[in-house]
Each structure stands twice: as structure tokens, then as C-alpha cells.
Coordinates of C-alpha atoms in Angstrom, one line a residue:
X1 CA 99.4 88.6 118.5
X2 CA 96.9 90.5 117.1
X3 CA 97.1 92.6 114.1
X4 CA 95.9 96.2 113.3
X5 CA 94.8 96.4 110.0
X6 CA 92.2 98.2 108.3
X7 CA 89.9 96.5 105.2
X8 CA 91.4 98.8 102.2
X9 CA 87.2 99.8 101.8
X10 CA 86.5 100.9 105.0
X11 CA 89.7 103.9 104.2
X12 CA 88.2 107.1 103.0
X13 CA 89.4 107.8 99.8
X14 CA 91.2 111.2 100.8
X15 CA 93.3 108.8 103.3
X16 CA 94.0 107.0 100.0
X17 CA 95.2 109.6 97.5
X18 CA 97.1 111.8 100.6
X19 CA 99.0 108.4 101.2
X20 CA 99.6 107.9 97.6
X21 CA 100.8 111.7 97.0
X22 CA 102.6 111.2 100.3
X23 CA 104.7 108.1 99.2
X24 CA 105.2 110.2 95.4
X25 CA 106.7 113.0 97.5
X26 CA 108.7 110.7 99.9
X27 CA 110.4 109.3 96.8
X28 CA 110.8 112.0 94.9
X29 CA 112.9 113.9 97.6
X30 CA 115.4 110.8 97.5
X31 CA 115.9 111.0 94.5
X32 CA 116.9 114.3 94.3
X33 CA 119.3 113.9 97.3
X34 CA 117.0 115.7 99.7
X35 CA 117.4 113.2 102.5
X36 CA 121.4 113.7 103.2
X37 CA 122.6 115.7 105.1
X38 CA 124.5 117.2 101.5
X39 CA 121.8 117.1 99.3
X40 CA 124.0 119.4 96.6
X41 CA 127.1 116.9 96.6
X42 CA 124.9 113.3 96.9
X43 CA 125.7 109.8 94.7
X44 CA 122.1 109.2 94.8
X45 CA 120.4 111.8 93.0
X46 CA 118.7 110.8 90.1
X47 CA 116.7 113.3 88.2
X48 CA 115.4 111.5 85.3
X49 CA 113.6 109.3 88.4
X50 CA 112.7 112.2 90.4
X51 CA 111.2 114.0 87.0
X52 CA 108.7 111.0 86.4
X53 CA 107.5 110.6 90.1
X54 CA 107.1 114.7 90.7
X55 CA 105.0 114.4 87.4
X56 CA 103.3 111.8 88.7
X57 CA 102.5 113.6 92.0
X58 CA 101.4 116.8 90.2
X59 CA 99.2 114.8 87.9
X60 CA 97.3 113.0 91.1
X61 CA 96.7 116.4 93.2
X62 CA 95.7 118.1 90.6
X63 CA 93.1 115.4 89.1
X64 CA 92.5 115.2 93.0
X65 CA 92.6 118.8 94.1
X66 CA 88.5 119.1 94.6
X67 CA 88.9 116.2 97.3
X68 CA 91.3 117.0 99.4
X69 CA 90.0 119.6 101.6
X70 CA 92.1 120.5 103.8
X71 CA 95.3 118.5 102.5
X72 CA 94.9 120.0 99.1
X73 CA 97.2 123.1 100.3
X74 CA 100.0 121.1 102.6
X75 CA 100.5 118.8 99.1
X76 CA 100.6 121.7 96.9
X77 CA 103.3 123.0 98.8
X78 CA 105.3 120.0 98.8
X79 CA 105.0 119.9 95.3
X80 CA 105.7 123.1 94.6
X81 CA 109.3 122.7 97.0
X82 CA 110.1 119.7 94.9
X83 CA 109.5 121.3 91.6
X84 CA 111.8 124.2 93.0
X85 CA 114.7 121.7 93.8
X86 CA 114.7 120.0 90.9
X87 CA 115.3 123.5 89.3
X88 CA 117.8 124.1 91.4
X89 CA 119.3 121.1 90.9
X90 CA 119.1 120.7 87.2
X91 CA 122.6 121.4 85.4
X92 CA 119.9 122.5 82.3
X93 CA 116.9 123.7 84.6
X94 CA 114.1 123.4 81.7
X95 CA 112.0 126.5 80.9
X96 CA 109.5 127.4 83.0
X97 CA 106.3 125.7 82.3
X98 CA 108.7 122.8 80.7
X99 CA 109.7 121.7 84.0
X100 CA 108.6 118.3 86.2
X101 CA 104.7 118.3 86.5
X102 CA 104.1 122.3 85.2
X103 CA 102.3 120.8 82.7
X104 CA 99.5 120.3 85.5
X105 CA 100.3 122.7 87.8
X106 CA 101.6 125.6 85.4
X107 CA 105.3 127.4 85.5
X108 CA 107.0 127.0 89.3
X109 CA 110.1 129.8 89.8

């Protein structure tokens, strides 16, 4: 059986960071309940998780926004939709510009 696997140097580095922000995003939707089917009423959000790994997605795009070409917008967008739902999801939502990564990206309403 032979395996398809790539030497981690011969991946371009905007393969790299959009897998990195990808993976960020991926779990930072689970955390805040996005992936069932009743994200409002779900056991498994966990915003104090979600606030670090949005903040941690906001802080790589936006170190890594010059790169990205044409995945810089797509990103952004995610970002900005999970910014929204933790908002939205926040019994306390903080004030804007206080909010999970805004201190990278600016206020998200």
C-alpha cells in the first residue's frame, strides 16, 4: 500500500496558514454549537474555548492577510460570521471592539 504524503517543505506556505486558519475556524464553530442541528439549545457550547481560538484565528489572518491572495477574503468572512455568533450567542455580548479577535480585526456588529 502506498501512501500519499507530501514532505511538509515542498507545501506552499499559503496551503499552510489556509489549513491552519481552516482548522481555527473548524473548531471554533464547535464550540459555539454551530455543528447541531440546534446550535441555540446545544450542551456543547463553550465560549470561553471558542473566544481563545477565534482570537487566535483573527490574529493569524490578519498577521497573514498580505499572503493570502485570494483566500484572504473567504477567511475574513468566516471570521467575521464567527465573531457574529459568538455575539449572538453571548448572554453579556462584550462591547464592540471588546469582542473575540476585534482587537485585530476592529468592532464586528
Amino acid at each position: 500500500m502506498e501512501l500519499n504524503v507530501r514532505e511538509l517543505s515542498d507545501v506552499p506556505s499559503v496551503e499552510v496558514i489556509s489549513r491552519a486558519a481552516v482548522m481555527l475556524m473548524s473548531a471554533a464553530a464547535e464550540k459555539l454549537g454551530l455543528a447541531d442541528e440546534e446550535p441555540v439549545a446545544t450542551p456543547v457550547r463553550d465560549l470561553d474555548e471558542a473566544r481563545r481560538l477565534i482570537t487566535g484565528l483573527a490574529g493569524l489572518i490578519t498577521a497573514s492577510v498580505e499572503y493570502l491572495g485570494p483566500h484572504a477574503g473567504p477567511l475574513r468572512e468566516g471570521l467575521q460570521s464567527l465573531q457574529r455568533a459568538f455575539r449572538e450567542y453571548s448572554s453579556h455580548p462584550d462591547a464592540p471592539g471588546q469582542g473575540p479577535g476585534e482587537k485585530y480585526t476592529g468592532p464586528v456588529y
